[in-house]
Every structure is written in C-alpha cells, then in structure tokens.
CSV table of C-alpha atoms and ligand atoms in Angstrom, one decimal:
chain,number,residue,atom,x,y,z
A,1,MET,CA,32.4,16.0,-41.0
A,2,ALA,CA,30.1,16.8,-38.1
A,3,THR,CA,27.3,14.3,-37.7
A,4,THR,CA,24.0,14.6,-35.8
A,5,ASP,CA,24.0,10.8,-35.2
A,6,THR,CA,25.0,10.8,-31.5
A,7,SER,CA,24.8,7.0,-31.3
A,8,LYS,CA,28.4,7.0,-32.6
A,9,GLY,CA,31.3,8.7,-31.1
A,10,GLY,CA,34.6,9.7,-32.7
A,11,PRO,CA,35.9,12.8,-34.4
A,12,GLY,CA,32.7,13.1,-36.5
A,13,LEU,CA,30.7,14.3,-33.4
A,14,ALA,CA,29.6,18.0,-33.5
A,15,GLN,CA,32.5,19.8,-31.7
A,16,GLN,CA,30.4,22.0,-29.6
A,17,ARG,CA,29.5,22.7,-26.0
A,18,HIS,CA,25.7,22.3,-25.7
A,19,ILE,CA,24.0,22.1,-22.3
A,20,VAL,CA,20.3,21.2,-22.3
A,21,THR,CA,19.7,20.1,-18.7
A,22,GLU,CA,21.3,20.8,-15.3
A,23,ILE,CA,24.5,18.8,-14.8
A,24,PRO,CA,24.0,16.0,-14.0
A,25,GLY,CA,20.6,15.8,-15.7
A,26,PRO,CA,17.7,13.4,-14.8
A,27,ALA,CA,18.9,10.5,-16.9
A,28,SER,CA,22.3,10.6,-15.4
A,29,ARG,CA,20.9,10.9,-11.9
A,30,GLU,CA,18.7,7.9,-12.5
A,31,LEU,CA,21.7,5.9,-13.6
A,32,PHE,CA,23.7,7.2,-10.6
A,33,GLU,CA,21.0,5.7,-8.4
A,34,ARG,CA,21.6,2.3,-10.0
A,35,ARG,CA,25.3,2.8,-9.6
A,36,GLN,CA,24.9,3.4,-5.9
A,37,ARG,CA,23.1,0.2,-5.5
A,38,SER,CA,25.5,-2.0,-7.4
A,39,VAL,CA,29.0,-0.4,-7.6
A,40,ALA,CA,31.3,-0.3,-4.6
A,41,ARG,CA,31.5,3.1,-2.7
A,42,GLY,CA,35.3,3.0,-2.9
A,43,LEU,CA,35.2,4.0,-6.5
A,44,GLY,CA,35.2,7.8,-6.7
A,45,HIS,CA,33.8,9.9,-9.5
A,46,VAL,CA,34.7,13.4,-10.8
A,47,LEU,CA,31.5,14.2,-12.5
A,48,PRO,CA,28.5,11.8,-12.4
A,49,VAL,CA,27.3,12.3,-15.9
A,50,PHE,CA,26.8,9.0,-17.7
A,51,VAL,CA,28.6,9.1,-21.1
A,52,THR,CA,26.9,7.8,-24.3
A,53,ALA,CA,29.4,9.0,-26.9
A,54,ALA,CA,32.7,10.9,-27.1
A,55,GLY,CA,35.1,12.1,-29.7
A,56,GLY,CA,37.4,14.9,-30.6
A,57,GLY,CA,37.1,17.4,-27.7
A,58,VAL,CA,33.6,16.5,-26.5
A,59,VAL,CA,31.8,14.1,-24.3
A,60,LEU,CA,28.1,13.5,-24.7
A,61,ASP,CA,25.9,12.4,-21.8
A,62,ALA,CA,22.7,10.5,-21.3
A,63,ASP,CA,20.7,13.7,-21.2
A,64,GLY,CA,21.9,15.0,-24.5
A,65,ASN,CA,24.5,17.4,-23.1
A,66,SER,CA,27.7,17.9,-24.9
A,67,LEU,CA,30.6,18.8,-22.6
A,68,ILE,CA,34.1,20.1,-23.5
A,69,ASP,CA,36.7,17.6,-22.4
A,70,PHE,CA,39.7,18.9,-20.6
A,71,GLY,CA,40.4,15.5,-18.9
A,72,SER,CA,40.9,12.9,-21.7
A,73,GLY,CA,39.8,10.2,-19.1
A,74,ILE,CA,42.9,11.2,-17.1
A,75,ALA,CA,45.4,11.7,-20.0
A,76,VAL,CA,44.3,8.6,-21.9
A,77,THR,CA,42.4,9.7,-25.0
A,78,SER,CA,45.1,11.9,-26.4
A,79,VAL,CA,44.2,10.9,-30.0
A,80,GLY,CA,40.5,11.5,-29.1
A,81,ASN,CA,37.9,9.0,-28.2
A,82,SER,CA,37.1,6.4,-30.9
A,83,ALA,CA,39.8,7.8,-33.2
A,84,GLU,CA,39.4,6.6,-36.7
A,85,LEU,CA,42.6,4.5,-37.0
A,86,VAL,CA,42.0,3.0,-33.5
A,87,VAL,CA,38.5,2.0,-34.5
A,88,ALA,CA,39.6,0.6,-37.8
A,89,ARG,CA,42.4,-1.5,-36.3
A,90,VAL,CA,40.5,-2.7,-33.3
A,91,THR,CA,37.5,-3.7,-35.5
A,92,GLU,CA,39.8,-5.7,-37.8
A,93,GLN,CA,41.5,-7.4,-34.9
A,94,VAL,CA,38.3,-8.2,-33.1
A,95,GLU,CA,37.0,-10.0,-36.1
A,96,ARG,CA,40.2,-12.1,-36.4
A,97,PHE,CA,40.8,-13.2,-32.8
A,98,THR,CA,40.5,-11.6,-29.4
A,99,HIS,CA,42.9,-13.5,-27.2
A,100,THR,CA,45.5,-16.3,-27.2
A,101,CYS,CA,47.7,-15.1,-24.4
A,102,PHE,CA,51.0,-14.0,-25.8
A,103,MET,CA,52.8,-16.5,-23.5
A,104,VAL,CA,50.8,-19.3,-25.0
A,105,ALA,CA,50.8,-18.5,-28.7
A,106,PRO,CA,52.2,-15.1,-29.9
A,107,TYR,CA,50.9,-12.7,-32.5
A,108,GLU,CA,52.4,-9.9,-34.6
A,109,GLY,CA,50.7,-7.0,-33.0
A,110,TYR,CA,52.5,-7.4,-29.7
A,111,VAL,CA,55.9,-7.4,-31.5
A,112,THR,CA,54.9,-4.4,-33.5
A,113,VAL,CA,54.0,-2.4,-30.4
A,114,CYS,CA,57.4,-3.4,-28.8
A,115,GLU,CA,59.2,-2.3,-32.0
A,116,GLU,CA,57.4,1.0,-31.9
A,117,LEU,CA,58.2,1.5,-28.2
A,118,ALA,CA,61.9,0.9,-29.0
A,119,ARG,CA,61.7,3.4,-31.9
A,120,LEU,CA,59.8,6.1,-30.0
A,121,THR,CA,61.1,6.1,-26.5
A,122,PRO,CA,64.2,8.1,-25.6
A,123,GLY,CA,67.7,6.8,-26.6
A,124,ASP,CA,68.9,4.8,-29.6
A,125,HIS,CA,70.4,1.9,-27.7
A,126,ASP,CA,69.2,-1.7,-28.1
A,127,LYS,CA,65.8,-2.0,-26.3
A,128,ARG,CA,63.3,-4.7,-25.2
A,129,SER,CA,59.8,-4.2,-24.0
A,130,ALA,CA,57.2,-6.2,-22.0
A,131,LEU,CA,53.5,-5.4,-22.1
A,132,PHE,CA,51.0,-5.3,-19.3
A,133,ASN,CA,47.4,-4.1,-18.5
A,134,SER,CA,47.7,-1.1,-16.3
A,135,GLY,CA,50.2,1.6,-15.3
A,136,ALA,CA,50.6,0.2,-11.9
A,137,GLU,CA,51.4,-3.3,-13.3
A,138,ALA,CA,54.1,-1.7,-15.5
A,139,VAL,CA,55.7,0.1,-12.6
A,140,GLU,CA,55.7,-3.1,-10.5
A,141,ASN,CA,57.4,-4.9,-13.3
A,142,ALA,CA,59.9,-2.2,-13.9
A,143,VAL,CA,60.9,-2.5,-10.2
A,144,LYS,CA,61.1,-6.2,-10.5
A,145,ILE,CA,63.4,-5.9,-13.5
A,146,ALA,CA,65.6,-3.3,-11.9
A,147,ARG,CA,66.0,-5.5,-8.7
A,148,HIS,CA,66.8,-8.5,-10.8
A,149,ALA,CA,69.3,-6.6,-13.0
A,150,THR,CA,71.1,-5.0,-10.0
A,151,GLY,CA,70.7,-7.6,-7.3
A,152,ARG,CA,69.7,-4.7,-5.0
A,153,THR,CA,66.4,-4.0,-3.3
A,154,ALA,CA,65.9,-0.4,-2.4
A,155,VAL,CA,63.6,1.8,-4.5
A,156,VAL,CA,63.8,5.6,-4.2
A,157,VAL,CA,60.6,7.6,-4.9
A,158,PHE,CA,59.6,11.2,-4.5
A,159,ASP,CA,57.3,13.3,-2.4
A,160,HIS,CA,54.0,13.9,-4.3
A,161,ALA,CA,54.6,10.8,-6.5
A,162,TYR,CA,51.8,8.7,-7.9
A,163,HIS,CA,52.7,5.3,-9.2
A,164,GLY,CA,49.4,3.3,-8.7
A,165,ARG,CA,47.3,1.4,-6.2
A,166,THR,CA,48.7,-2.1,-6.1
A,167,ASN,CA,50.6,-3.1,-2.9
A,168,LEU,CA,54.0,-2.1,-4.2
A,169,THR,CA,52.9,0.9,-6.1
A,170,MET,CA,50.7,2.1,-3.2
A,171,ALA,CA,53.9,2.1,-1.1
A,172,MET,CA,55.6,4.2,-3.9
A,173,THR,CA,52.6,6.6,-4.1
A,174,ALA,CA,53.1,9.5,-1.7
A,175,LYS,CA,49.6,10.5,-0.7
A,176,ASN,CA,47.9,8.6,2.2
A,177,MET,CA,44.2,9.6,1.7
A,178,PRO,CA,42.6,8.1,-0.3
A,179,TYR,CA,45.2,5.8,-1.7
A,180,LYS,CA,46.6,4.0,1.3
A,181,GLN,CA,44.4,4.7,4.3
A,182,GLY,CA,43.5,1.4,5.9
A,183,PHE,CA,45.2,-0.7,3.2
A,184,GLY,CA,48.5,-1.5,4.9
A,185,PRO,CA,50.9,-3.1,5.5
A,186,VAL,CA,52.6,-1.6,2.5
A,187,ALA,CA,55.7,-3.0,0.8
A,188,ASN,CA,59.0,-2.3,2.3
A,189,GLU,CA,62.3,-1.1,0.8
A,190,VAL,CA,60.7,2.0,-0.6
A,191,TYR,CA,62.4,5.3,0.4
A,192,ARG,CA,61.0,8.7,-0.2
A,193,VAL,CA,62.9,11.9,-0.9
A,194,PRO,CA,61.7,15.4,-1.4
A,195,MET,CA,60.6,16.4,-4.9
A,196,ALA,CA,62.2,19.3,-6.8
A,197,TYR,CA,59.0,21.3,-6.6
A,198,PRO,CA,59.9,24.9,-7.5
A,199,PHE,CA,56.7,26.5,-6.1
A,200,ARG,CA,57.0,24.8,-2.7
A,201,TRP,CA,60.8,24.4,-2.3
A,202,PRO,CA,61.9,26.4,0.8
A,203,GLY,CA,63.4,29.6,-0.6
A,204,GLY,CA,61.4,29.3,-3.9
A,205,PRO,CA,62.2,28.3,-7.5
A,206,ALA,CA,65.7,29.7,-7.6
A,207,ALA,CA,66.7,27.8,-4.5
A,208,CYS,CA,65.1,24.7,-5.8
A,209,LYS,CA,67.1,24.9,-9.0
A,210,ALA,CA,70.3,25.5,-7.0
A,211,GLU,CA,69.8,23.0,-4.2
A,212,ALA,CA,67.4,20.2,-5.1
A,213,LEU,CA,69.8,17.7,-6.7
A,214,ASP,CA,72.3,18.0,-3.9
A,215,VAL,CA,69.7,17.7,-1.2
A,216,ILE,CA,68.1,14.7,-2.7
A,217,THR,CA,71.3,12.8,-3.7
A,218,GLY,CA,72.7,13.7,-0.2
A,219,LEU,CA,69.6,12.1,1.4
A,220,ILE,CA,70.0,8.9,-0.7
A,221,HIS,CA,73.6,8.7,0.3
A,222,ALA,CA,73.0,9.3,4.0
A,223,GLN,CA,69.8,7.4,4.5
A,224,VAL,CA,69.8,4.5,2.0
A,225,GLY,CA,73.3,4.1,0.6
A,226,GLU,CA,73.8,4.3,-3.2
A,227,GLN,CA,75.1,0.7,-3.2
A,228,ASN,CA,71.7,-0.6,-2.0
A,229,VAL,CA,69.5,1.3,-4.5
A,230,ALA,CA,68.1,-0.8,-7.3
A,231,ALA,CA,66.1,2.1,-8.9
A,232,VAL,CA,65.2,5.7,-8.6
A,233,VAL,CA,61.6,6.0,-10.0
A,234,ILE,CA,60.5,9.5,-11.1
A,235,GLU,CA,57.7,11.0,-13.1
A,236,PRO,CA,59.5,13.6,-15.3
A,237,ILE,CA,56.4,15.8,-14.8
A,238,GLN,CA,54.4,14.6,-11.8
A,239,GLY,CA,50.8,13.7,-12.5
A,240,GLU,CA,48.4,13.1,-9.7
A,241,GLY,CA,50.7,14.8,-7.2
A,242,GLY,CA,50.1,18.2,-8.9
A,243,PHE,CA,51.7,18.5,-12.3
A,244,VAL,CA,55.0,19.4,-10.7
A,245,VAL,CA,57.7,20.3,-13.2
A,246,PRO,CA,61.2,20.0,-11.8
A,247,PRO,CA,63.7,22.8,-12.7
A,248,ASP,CA,65.8,22.4,-15.9
A,249,GLY,CA,68.9,20.4,-15.1
A,250,PHE,CA,67.4,18.4,-12.4
A,251,LEU,CA,66.5,15.3,-14.4
A,252,PRO,CA,69.8,15.2,-16.3
A,253,GLY,CA,71.6,15.6,-12.9
A,254,LEU,CA,69.6,12.7,-11.5
A,255,ALA,CA,70.4,10.6,-14.5
A,256,SER,CA,74.1,11.2,-14.1
A,257,PHE,CA,73.8,10.3,-10.4
A,258,CYS,CA,72.1,7.0,-11.2
A,259,LYS,CA,74.7,6.2,-13.9
A,260,ALA,CA,77.6,6.9,-11.6
A,261,ASN,CA,76.2,4.7,-8.9
A,262,GLY,CA,74.9,1.7,-10.9
A,263,VAL,CA,71.3,2.7,-10.1
A,264,VAL,CA,68.5,2.0,-12.6
A,265,LEU,CA,66.7,5.2,-13.6
A,266,ILE,CA,63.0,4.5,-14.2
A,267,ALA,CA,61.0,7.2,-15.8
A,268,ASP,CA,57.4,6.8,-15.1
A,269,GLU,CA,55.9,8.4,-18.2
A,270,ILE,CA,52.5,6.8,-17.7
A,271,GLN,CA,50.8,10.3,-17.6
A,272,SER,CA,53.4,12.4,-19.3
A,273,GLY,CA,54.2,10.2,-22.2
A,274,PHE,CA,52.9,9.8,-25.8
A,275,CYS,CA,53.0,13.4,-27.0
A,276,ARG,CA,51.2,14.9,-23.9
A,277,THR,CA,53.9,17.4,-23.0
A,278,GLY,CA,54.8,18.4,-26.6
A,279,ASP,CA,57.5,15.8,-27.1
A,280,TRP,CA,56.9,12.1,-27.6
A,281,PHE,CA,58.1,11.7,-24.0
A,282,ALA,CA,58.7,14.3,-21.3
A,283,CYS,CA,62.3,13.0,-20.9
A,284,ASP,CA,63.0,14.2,-24.5
A,285,HIS,CA,62.7,17.8,-23.4
A,286,GLU,CA,66.2,17.7,-21.9
A,287,GLY,CA,67.5,14.7,-23.7
A,288,VAL,CA,67.3,12.5,-20.7
A,289,VAL,CA,67.6,8.8,-21.5
A,290,PRO,CA,66.2,6.6,-18.7
A,291,ASP,CA,67.3,3.0,-18.3
A,292,LEU,CA,63.7,1.8,-18.1
A,293,ILE,CA,60.5,3.7,-19.0
A,294,THR,CA,57.0,2.8,-18.1
A,295,THR,CA,54.1,3.7,-20.4
A,296,ALA,CA,50.3,3.3,-20.3
A,297,LYS,CA,47.3,5.7,-20.5
A,298,GLY,CA,47.8,7.5,-23.8
A,299,ILE,CA,49.4,4.5,-25.5
A,300,ALA,CA,46.3,2.8,-26.9
A,301,GLY,CA,43.6,5.4,-27.4
A,302,GLY,CA,41.5,4.2,-24.5
A,303,PHE,CA,42.4,0.5,-24.4
A,304,PRO,CA,44.1,-1.0,-21.3
A,305,LEU,CA,47.7,-1.5,-22.3
A,306,ALA,CA,51.0,-0.7,-20.5
A,307,GLY,CA,54.6,-1.2,-21.2
A,308,VAL,CA,58.0,-1.4,-19.7
A,309,THR,CA,60.7,-0.6,-22.2
A,310,GLY,CA,64.4,-0.5,-21.4
A,311,ARG,CA,68.0,-1.4,-22.1
A,312,ALA,CA,68.2,-4.9,-23.7
A,313,GLU,CA,70.7,-6.2,-21.2
A,314,MET,CA,68.6,-5.1,-18.2
A,315,MET,CA,65.3,-6.3,-19.6
A,316,ASP,CA,66.8,-9.6,-20.6
A,317,ALA,CA,68.4,-10.1,-17.2
A,318,VAL,CA,65.1,-11.7,-16.2
A,319,HIS,CA,64.8,-15.4,-16.7
A,320,PRO,CA,62.3,-16.7,-19.3
A,321,GLY,CA,58.8,-17.0,-17.6
A,322,GLY,CA,59.7,-14.3,-15.0
A,323,LEU,CA,57.5,-11.7,-16.6
A,324,GLY,CA,54.0,-11.8,-18.0
A,325,GLY,CA,50.3,-12.2,-17.2
A,326,THR,CA,47.2,-13.6,-18.9
A,327,PHE,CA,46.0,-10.4,-20.6
A,328,GLY,CA,49.2,-8.3,-20.9
A,329,GLY,CA,49.5,-7.1,-24.5
A,330,ASN,CA,46.1,-8.3,-25.5
A,331,PRO,CA,45.8,-8.4,-29.3
A,332,VAL,CA,42.9,-5.9,-29.4
A,333,ALA,CA,44.7,-3.5,-27.1
A,334,CYS,CA,47.9,-3.9,-29.3
A,335,ALA,CA,45.8,-3.1,-32.4
A,336,ALA,CA,44.5,0.0,-30.7
A,337,ALA,CA,48.0,1.1,-29.7
A,338,ILE,CA,49.2,0.7,-33.3
A,339,GLY,CA,46.3,2.8,-34.5
A,340,ALA,CA,46.9,5.4,-31.7
A,341,MET,CA,50.7,5.6,-32.4
A,342,GLU,CA,50.0,5.9,-36.2
A,343,THR,CA,47.6,8.8,-35.4
A,344,MET,CA,50.1,10.5,-33.2
A,345,GLY,CA,52.7,10.4,-36.0
A,346,LYS,CA,50.4,11.3,-38.9
A,347,GLU,CA,48.7,14.2,-37.1
A,348,ASP,CA,52.0,15.4,-35.4
A,349,LEU,CA,50.4,15.3,-32.0
A,350,PRO,CA,53.6,16.5,-30.2
A,351,ALA,CA,53.2,19.8,-32.2
A,352,ALA,CA,49.5,19.8,-31.4
A,353,ALA,CA,50.3,19.5,-27.7
A,354,ARG,CA,52.8,22.4,-27.9
A,355,ARG,CA,50.1,24.5,-29.7
A,356,ILE,CA,47.7,23.8,-26.8
A,357,GLY,CA,50.3,24.9,-24.3
A,358,ASP,CA,51.0,28.1,-26.3
A,359,ILE,CA,47.3,28.9,-26.2
A,360,MET,CA,46.6,28.0,-22.6
A,361,LEU,CA,49.6,29.3,-20.7
A,362,PRO,CA,49.3,33.0,-21.6
A,363,ARG,CA,45.6,33.0,-20.8
A,364,LEU,CA,46.1,31.2,-17.5
A,365,ARG,CA,48.9,33.6,-16.6
A,366,LYS,CA,46.6,36.5,-17.4
A,367,LEU,CA,44.0,34.9,-15.2
A,368,ALA,CA,46.5,34.6,-12.4
A,369,GLU,CA,47.2,38.3,-12.6
A,370,ALA,CA,43.6,39.0,-12.0
A,371,HIS,CA,43.0,36.3,-9.3
A,372,PRO,CA,45.8,36.1,-6.7
A,373,VAL,CA,44.2,32.8,-5.5
A,374,ILE,CA,46.2,31.3,-8.4
A,375,GLY,CA,49.6,30.9,-6.9
A,376,ASP,CA,51.3,29.0,-9.8
A,377,VAL,CA,50.7,28.3,-13.4
A,378,ARG,CA,52.8,25.5,-14.7
A,379,GLY,CA,53.1,22.6,-17.1
A,380,ARG,CA,54.3,21.8,-20.6
A,381,GLY,CA,52.4,21.2,-23.8
A,382,ALA,CA,48.9,19.9,-23.0
A,383,MET,CA,49.8,18.9,-19.4
A,384,ILE,CA,49.0,22.2,-17.7
A,385,ALA,CA,47.8,23.1,-14.2
A,386,ILE,CA,47.1,26.0,-11.9
A,387,GLU,CA,47.8,25.7,-8.1
A,388,LEU,CA,45.4,27.5,-5.8
A,389,VAL,CA,46.5,29.1,-2.5
A,390,ARG,CA,45.3,31.7,0.0
A,391,PRO,CA,46.5,34.8,-1.8
A,392,GLY,CA,50.1,35.7,-1.0
A,393,THR,CA,50.8,32.5,0.9
A,394,LEU,CA,51.6,28.8,0.1
A,395,GLU,CA,48.6,27.7,2.0
A,396,PRO,CA,46.7,25.3,-0.3
A,397,ASP,CA,43.1,26.3,-1.1
A,398,ALA,CA,41.3,23.0,-1.8
A,399,ASP,CA,37.9,24.5,-1.2
A,400,THR,CA,38.1,27.1,-4.0
A,401,THR,CA,39.6,24.5,-6.2
A,402,ALA,CA,36.6,22.2,-5.7
A,403,LYS,CA,34.2,25.1,-6.1
A,404,LEU,CA,35.8,26.1,-9.4
A,405,ALA,CA,35.8,22.5,-10.7
A,406,LYS,CA,32.1,22.3,-9.8
A,407,ALA,CA,31.3,25.6,-11.6
A,408,CYS,CA,33.1,24.4,-14.7
A,409,HIS,CA,31.2,21.1,-14.7
A,410,ALA,CA,27.9,22.9,-14.3
A,411,ALA,CA,28.8,25.0,-17.3
A,412,GLY,CA,29.8,22.1,-19.5
A,413,LEU,CA,33.6,21.9,-19.0
A,414,LEU,CA,35.0,18.7,-17.7
A,415,VAL,CA,38.1,19.5,-15.6
A,416,LEU,CA,40.0,17.5,-13.1
A,417,THR,CA,41.7,18.4,-9.8
A,418,CYS,CA,44.9,16.8,-8.4
A,419,GLY,CA,47.7,17.6,-6.0
A,420,THR,CA,48.7,16.2,-2.6
A,421,PHE,CA,46.6,19.0,-1.1
A,422,GLY,CA,43.7,18.8,-3.6
A,423,ASN,CA,44.4,22.4,-4.6
A,424,VAL,CA,45.4,22.0,-8.3
A,425,LEU,CA,43.2,22.3,-11.3
A,426,ARG,CA,44.7,20.3,-14.1
A,427,PHE,CA,44.0,20.5,-17.8
A,428,LEU,CA,44.5,17.5,-20.1
A,429,PRO,CA,42.5,18.1,-23.3
A,430,PRO,CA,42.6,15.5,-26.0
A,431,LEU,CA,45.5,16.6,-28.3
A,432,VAL,CA,43.0,16.7,-31.3
A,433,ILE,CA,40.8,19.3,-29.7
A,434,SER,CA,39.9,22.2,-32.0
A,435,GLU,CA,41.3,25.6,-31.2
A,436,ALA,CA,37.7,27.0,-31.0
A,437,LEU,CA,36.7,24.4,-28.4
A,438,LEU,CA,39.9,24.9,-26.4
A,439,SER,CA,39.4,28.6,-26.4
A,440,GLU,CA,35.7,28.2,-25.3
A,441,GLY,CA,36.8,25.9,-22.5
A,442,LEU,CA,39.2,28.5,-21.3
A,443,SER,CA,36.4,31.1,-21.4
A,444,VAL,CA,34.3,28.8,-19.2
A,445,LEU,CA,37.1,28.6,-16.7
A,446,GLU,CA,37.6,32.4,-16.8
A,447,ASP,CA,33.9,32.9,-16.2
A,448,SER,CA,34.0,30.5,-13.2
A,449,PHE,CA,36.8,32.6,-11.7
A,450,ALA,CA,34.8,35.8,-12.3
A,451,GLN,CA,31.9,34.3,-10.3
A,452,LEU,CA,34.0,33.4,-7.3
B,501,LIG,C1,52.5,8.6,-13.4
B,501,LIG,C2,51.6,7.4,-13.1
B,501,LIG,N1,52.0,6.2,-12.8
B,501,LIG,C3,51.2,5.2,-12.6
B,501,LIG,C4,49.9,5.3,-12.7
B,501,LIG,C5,49.0,4.1,-12.5
B,501,LIG,O1,48.4,3.8,-13.7
B,501,LIG,P1,47.1,2.8,-13.7
B,501,LIG,O2,46.0,3.7,-13.1
B,501,LIG,O3,46.9,2.5,-15.1
B,501,LIG,O4,47.4,1.6,-12.9
B,501,LIG,C6,49.3,6.5,-13.0
B,501,LIG,C7,47.9,6.7,-13.1
B,501,LIG,O5,47.4,7.8,-12.9
B,501,LIG,C8,50.2,7.6,-13.2
B,501,LIG,O6,49.7,8.9,-13.5
C-alpha cells in the first residue's frame, strides 16, 4: 500500500516519478557543499542528489523529488531498497547481537547463507563457501584459493574486465583511468587476453563467435602456458566494462579448456548474479558450472556481504585460518542475505528480470532504429545496455552518453554509464520495479534522445 510517510523507505513508498525542484535541488546542493569540505575528492558521484528514502523502483531526495531508479545502487538492491523480509530479519538480528566475528564464535546465519549459496549456485557437486565484505575481497580470496589448490600462480583475465580496486583486483581490472592511474605498482602474475566482445571483435559478431575461443586459448598457450595458470577469471556478462555479453558457446568452451588443463574457472558473478540476468546466475543460461563463483552486490539487499563458493575439495585445500577477516559474514549482513534470498525465491525474481528484459529490449531496439548513435543494444534480463558510437562507425561517443545521462537525471530517471570508453548507458532497475514505472523510465530515456 502506498504511503505518504516519506520518512520510511521500502516498497510502501508511492511508486511515482515526481520532480519538484531542479535536480539537484537546493537541499542537495547544500549537502553537497558539506560533502566537498569533508569527503575525499577521489570518491566520484553519478548524481549528487542526497537520498532520504528509497524502495521499490524509486529514490527520494532531500528536496522531495522522487526519481525512478534504473541503477539499484549499481546492481545491489535487486529486491528493492528496505525490502520487507530484509528489514524484518535485520531488525530481529540487530536486537539479538551485531557481531562476534565468525572466526571467534560462530552463529547460524553464516552457515545458512553458505547452505543457500551451495543450493543456488550452478552445479550440484559438494560445495563450500567463505564470506567476505566486498566484491573485491571475494575475488582476491578466490584467487588465493585457486593458487593454493593448484600450486600455480598465473591468473588470466579479460579486456574490459572489472574485478575491484584492491591491489590484486586493480591489476585484474582492465581500465586504467580512474581505477589504476598513479596507484601502482600493481600485482604481478596477471595476464590479460581479449574479451569475446561481439560488437567490437574484428570482423564483427559472427567472426567473434567463430574465432574468440581459439584466439584466446591460443594466447594463453603461447604467452602464459596452461601449466602455469591457476585460474581464468571471467564475468559471464561483463559489468563496468560495458555489459559485454560473449557469444553463445564461448563460456562452455572456456570451461572445457579450463577442465582439460587443470585450470580453475572462476566466474565473477558479483554484478550478474542473484537473478539479475533472468537466471539465478548468468552461468546458468548455458549450463556452465564454474569451479569457484564470487558473489556480492545483490546478495544481501544492500548490506555489505560477499562470498566465494566452490568445489569442496578446492575450497578445503586451504589450511584452517588461511581465510577470513574481522567482519566477513557479519551476522546482520547474513540476516539481510537470508531475507533477500527468500524474497528472490518467493517473488520469483529471475522471472521478473526476464520480464524487464522483454519490455526493455524491444523498446531500445526501436530507439536504435531511430537514433543511429546507438551502435548496439545488448544484455539479458534486467542487465541491459546501449553502446553509443559515431553513427556508422565503432568510434565511441562518450560525450553523447554523458549528455543523455544528464538529461535523464534532470528529468528524474537515475541511469548509470559504464564501458572502457565511457560510451555505454546501462540499465539495472530493481527487479521489483512496477511495469508502469519501468515504462515511464523508458519514456524519459526516449524523450532525452528526442532532444539530442
Ligand atoms: C564483476 C565485479 N567484480 C567485482 C566488483 C568489486 O566489487 P566491490 O565494489 O564490492 O568491491 C564489482 C563491482 O562493481 C563487479 O562488478
């Protein structure tokens, strides 16, 4: 039931776009002044409206504006902000205890999350999990586990990859600016190969499908040596790098290559996981079973939690005490994850994500017909993007991308950009967004194109 009480977020908020000031308005601008005086400049921002409440498909700001959310806090609030079961479980947990450190004295919630990860992630083999605080920390630990299990050191990653900002994951992330510039030296034993990127593969999508696997495994053979590779780490659909979807057959082929060569396949599903792409995990689309899978973002309805889940024998290769951290698998975050996963199951959010894709993709393809600046429309489920180029070329058009994002923001639609060249508009609505709001958001985007 919609409420007019905007001091509380959650699904009860009126699901409407309602703009009462310019964006950002005076209250947000004043808060931004304070931010400038106290918060480090190195932290960027997409849209400097200060949030007071959020839920369903809307974000409310300090000036009383209600914006449509096509970002989900970068693929986090898939179940919606302050989702009912998340709030209920978190509240109950907070009142019991907030922290013991799982390594000091354990608690049931951590085990329940690991049981759910074993049940939900691809493959029905025996699995174990370890929980952490952030996606980057999960990726770092997945690499540690793979190195320990194989006794090898090399890690193969892809062009356009994003795996985080810590020292090792910064080395694994492809893009220099802003993620690496001035922060070196970066970790060694990280080797980069091209990504199977249909839109940008020389010769186009058909050539990509035909050649990518051979080119990439050939490079691994020639430049690294399979026998040295501990892990190949791949985002089944790339996130920050531009929502790049490899051609069908590529991921299964990569999995076979890894298996044949004793290489650990790590699927980084931090952005693509937990129903986002229309399956519980993007790997499910082609029945790919990674050896290790990293999760974070959508796992806990907005709480900081991340996991590494994998084959029991690989995970348990690490000696007791070799994994962990003070806050990893915090009881409140675990309670949130249990509430979020329950919501995903009860509300069938994989189906909701597919429905979002079914609504968005045809409208975006139609938009692309009218606006040749859209070079590619791609994605799956509720992980959808358009790539902008100078018409008829592959030359990235970051300026128009930024201009469109700004126009959407001004009209009350929160969209995000991404891509190595900054020329991709990505859409990550909460999976619980109403069809009416989704459709209105698309209309705002269409209007922004009309005004170019
Ligand atoms: C695929 C992928 N891996 C890793 C990360 C890093 O996660 P975090 O920001 O929680 O450290 C991200 C974050 O965007 C991501 O999209």
